[in-house]
Amino acid sequence: MSLFPADIEEQARRIITDFTARGLMVSTAESCTGGLIAGALTEISGSSAVVDRGFVTYTNQAKMDMLGVTDATLTAHGAVSKETALQMVHGALYRSKAAVAVAVTGIAGPGGGSADKPVGLVHLSAKSRGGKLLHREMRYGDIGRTDIRLATVRTALEMLMEAAG
């Protein structure tokens, strides 16, 4: 029995199998998912060969302290922004032994949304040491906190595979 829906478990299994065969390690930087991406990966037996570390940076201070997100970026763009996601993924990659990293920051709700940044808005970024850098702005809609977080995990796992090439 898994903690995660079958499709997420299968995505995670594919990553663990593929990355193990290729000798790649992963790091995660998570805000709105609170560690669920790392949790999905570590649900798979053998994940210790792939998962280097995960950063759960729920507060702005944690994003700055642990990932090197700048105060200027947070002030100018906010925690839920492309710019913050890009700095988060860069910090996760270069503060780890990983070959590929993924970062997510968003508004899972039910509160906290605004006209500009509604509930369900999530910025994701993935980066490889080989230079591939991805960003996606997802607007999942106000589908409920759990569904927003699980949708974010699905997208993040897809982006890890894409960034790894």
Short mmCIF file of C-alpha atoms in Angstrom, two decimals:
data_model
loop_
_atom_site.label_atom_id
_atom_site.label_comp_id
_atom_site.label_asym_id
_atom_site.label_seq_id
_atom_site.Cartn_x
_atom_site.Cartn_y
_atom_site.Cartn_z
CA MET A 1 0.00 0.00 0.00
CA SER A 2 1.34 3.39 -1.01
CA LEU A 3 0.81 6.78 0.54
CA PHE A 4 0.33 8.18 -2.97
CA PRO A 5 -2.09 7.61 -5.85
CA ALA A 6 -1.00 4.84 -8.23
CA ASP A 7 -0.07 7.22 -11.07
CA ILE A 8 2.29 9.22 -8.84
CA GLU A 9 3.85 6.04 -7.51
CA GLU A 10 4.41 4.84 -11.08
CA GLN A 11 5.97 8.18 -12.09
CA ALA A 12 8.28 8.01 -9.08
CA ARG A 13 9.19 4.39 -9.84
CA ARG A 14 10.15 5.33 -13.43
CA ILE A 15 12.39 8.13 -12.13
CA ILE A 16 14.09 5.90 -9.55
CA THR A 17 14.67 3.14 -12.13
CA ASP A 18 15.90 5.50 -14.86
CA PHE A 19 18.05 7.70 -12.65
CA THR A 20 19.59 4.70 -10.88
CA ALA A 21 20.60 3.23 -14.25
CA ARG A 22 22.10 6.58 -15.27
CA GLY A 23 23.78 7.31 -11.92
CA LEU A 24 21.81 10.54 -11.44
CA MET A 25 20.84 12.04 -8.10
CA VAL A 26 17.95 14.43 -7.38
CA SER A 27 17.27 17.23 -4.92
CA THR A 28 13.95 18.95 -4.28
CA ALA A 29 13.03 22.42 -3.05
CA GLU A 30 9.44 22.52 -1.91
CA SER A 31 7.14 25.12 -0.52
CA CYS A 32 3.43 24.41 -1.16
CA THR A 33 4.01 20.64 -1.40
CA GLY A 34 5.76 20.50 1.97
CA GLY A 35 8.02 17.56 1.06
CA LEU A 36 5.51 15.49 -0.94
CA ILE A 37 7.79 15.32 -4.01
CA ALA A 38 10.65 13.90 -1.95
CA GLY A 39 8.10 11.71 -0.19
CA ALA A 40 6.83 10.27 -3.47
CA LEU A 41 10.37 9.48 -4.60
CA THR A 42 11.39 7.94 -1.28
CA GLU A 43 8.25 5.78 -1.28
CA ILE A 44 10.08 3.67 -3.87
CA SER A 45 12.51 1.00 -2.68
CA GLY A 46 16.03 1.82 -3.85
CA SER A 47 15.43 5.56 -3.82
CA SER A 48 18.52 6.12 -1.65
CA ALA A 49 20.59 5.71 -4.83
CA VAL A 50 18.76 8.67 -6.39
CA VAL A 51 17.42 11.08 -3.75
CA ASP A 52 20.22 13.22 -2.34
CA ARG A 53 18.18 15.68 -0.28
CA GLY A 54 15.04 17.73 -0.05
CA PHE A 55 14.56 21.26 1.17
CA VAL A 56 11.17 22.18 2.63
CA THR A 57 11.22 25.96 2.61
CA TYR A 58 7.75 27.10 3.57
CA THR A 59 8.72 30.56 4.82
CA ASN A 60 10.51 33.32 2.96
CA GLN A 61 13.28 33.18 5.56
CA ALA A 62 13.78 29.47 4.90
CA LYS A 63 13.96 30.14 1.15
CA MET A 64 16.69 32.71 1.81
CA ASP A 65 18.62 30.71 4.43
CA MET A 66 18.51 27.28 2.81
CA LEU A 67 18.37 28.05 -0.92
CA GLY A 68 19.87 31.50 -1.34
CA VAL A 69 16.71 33.16 -2.64
CA THR A 70 17.36 36.89 -2.33
CA ASP A 71 15.30 39.29 -0.26
CA ALA A 72 15.19 41.55 -3.33
CA THR A 73 13.52 38.79 -5.39
CA LEU A 74 10.97 38.05 -2.67
CA THR A 75 10.20 41.75 -2.21
CA ALA A 76 9.90 42.50 -5.93
CA HIS A 77 8.11 39.35 -7.11
CA GLY A 78 6.80 37.52 -4.03
CA ALA A 79 7.33 33.95 -2.89
CA VAL A 80 4.95 32.62 -5.55
CA SER A 81 6.72 33.73 -8.72
CA LYS A 82 8.82 32.50 -11.60
CA GLU A 83 11.80 34.39 -10.24
CA THR A 84 11.57 32.74 -6.82
CA ALA A 85 11.11 29.26 -8.33
CA LEU A 86 14.21 29.76 -10.50
CA GLN A 87 16.31 30.85 -7.52
CA MET A 88 14.96 27.96 -5.45
CA VAL A 89 15.93 25.35 -8.05
CA HIS A 90 19.36 26.87 -8.51
CA GLY A 91 19.91 26.76 -4.74
CA ALA A 92 18.69 23.16 -4.48
CA LEU A 93 21.01 22.04 -7.25
CA TYR A 94 24.11 23.81 -6.04
CA ARG A 95 23.58 23.02 -2.35
CA SER A 96 23.46 19.30 -3.08
CA LYS A 97 25.22 16.48 -4.91
CA ALA A 98 22.28 16.18 -7.31
CA ALA A 99 22.51 16.20 -11.08
CA VAL A 100 18.90 17.39 -11.36
CA ALA A 101 16.70 19.47 -9.06
CA VAL A 102 13.10 20.59 -8.98
CA ALA A 103 11.49 23.47 -7.08
CA VAL A 104 7.87 24.40 -6.44
CA THR A 105 6.20 27.41 -4.87
CA GLY A 106 2.49 28.11 -4.99
CA ILE A 107 -0.83 28.76 -3.34
CA ALA A 108 -2.57 25.54 -2.32
CA GLY A 109 -5.42 27.28 -0.52
CA PRO A 110 -8.05 27.39 0.58
CA GLY A 111 -6.94 30.91 1.59
CA GLY A 112 -4.03 33.05 0.53
CA GLY A 113 -5.07 33.73 -3.03
CA SER A 114 -5.59 37.09 -4.70
CA ALA A 115 -6.74 38.37 -8.10
CA ASP A 116 -3.14 38.34 -9.37
CA LYS A 117 -2.15 35.12 -7.63
CA PRO A 118 -5.21 32.91 -7.23
CA VAL A 119 -5.48 29.67 -5.29
CA GLY A 120 -4.07 26.95 -7.53
CA LEU A 121 -1.24 29.06 -8.98
CA VAL A 122 2.06 27.17 -8.76
CA HIS A 123 5.46 28.03 -10.24
CA LEU A 124 7.72 25.04 -10.87
CA SER A 125 11.29 24.95 -12.07
CA ALA A 126 13.66 22.11 -12.87
CA LYS A 127 17.36 22.38 -13.61
CA SER A 128 20.14 20.00 -14.55
CA ARG A 129 23.85 20.49 -14.09
CA GLY A 130 24.05 19.98 -17.85
CA GLY A 131 22.42 23.36 -18.25
CA LYS A 132 18.79 22.53 -18.98
CA LEU A 133 16.48 24.96 -17.15
CA LEU A 134 12.70 24.63 -17.19
CA HIS A 135 9.89 26.73 -15.76
CA ARG A 136 6.16 26.12 -15.76
CA GLU A 137 3.42 28.35 -14.43
CA MET A 138 0.49 26.11 -13.58
CA ARG A 139 -2.99 27.33 -12.79
CA TYR A 140 -4.70 24.24 -11.44
CA GLY A 141 -7.69 26.22 -10.24
CA ASP A 142 -9.37 26.13 -6.85
CA ILE A 143 -9.71 22.32 -6.89
CA GLY A 144 -8.94 21.86 -3.20
CA ARG A 145 -5.70 21.89 -1.25
CA THR A 146 -4.96 18.17 -1.56
CA ASP A 147 -5.65 18.04 -5.30
CA ILE A 148 -3.52 21.14 -5.96
CA ARG A 149 -0.62 19.62 -4.04
CA LEU A 150 -0.92 16.23 -5.79
CA ALA A 151 -1.20 17.91 -9.21
CA THR A 152 1.98 19.82 -8.36
CA VAL A 153 3.78 16.57 -7.46
CA ARG A 154 2.74 15.09 -10.83
CA THR A 155 4.03 18.11 -12.75
CA ALA A 156 7.26 18.23 -10.73
CA LEU A 157 8.00 14.56 -11.44
CA GLU A 158 7.39 15.13 -15.17
CA MET A 159 9.77 18.08 -15.09
CA LEU A 160 12.49 16.05 -13.36
CA MET A 161 12.41 13.54 -16.22
CA GLU A 162 12.41 16.33 -18.81
CA ALA A 163 15.32 18.19 -17.18
CA ALA A 164 17.36 15.00 -16.96
CA GLY A 165 17.03 14.60 -20.73
#
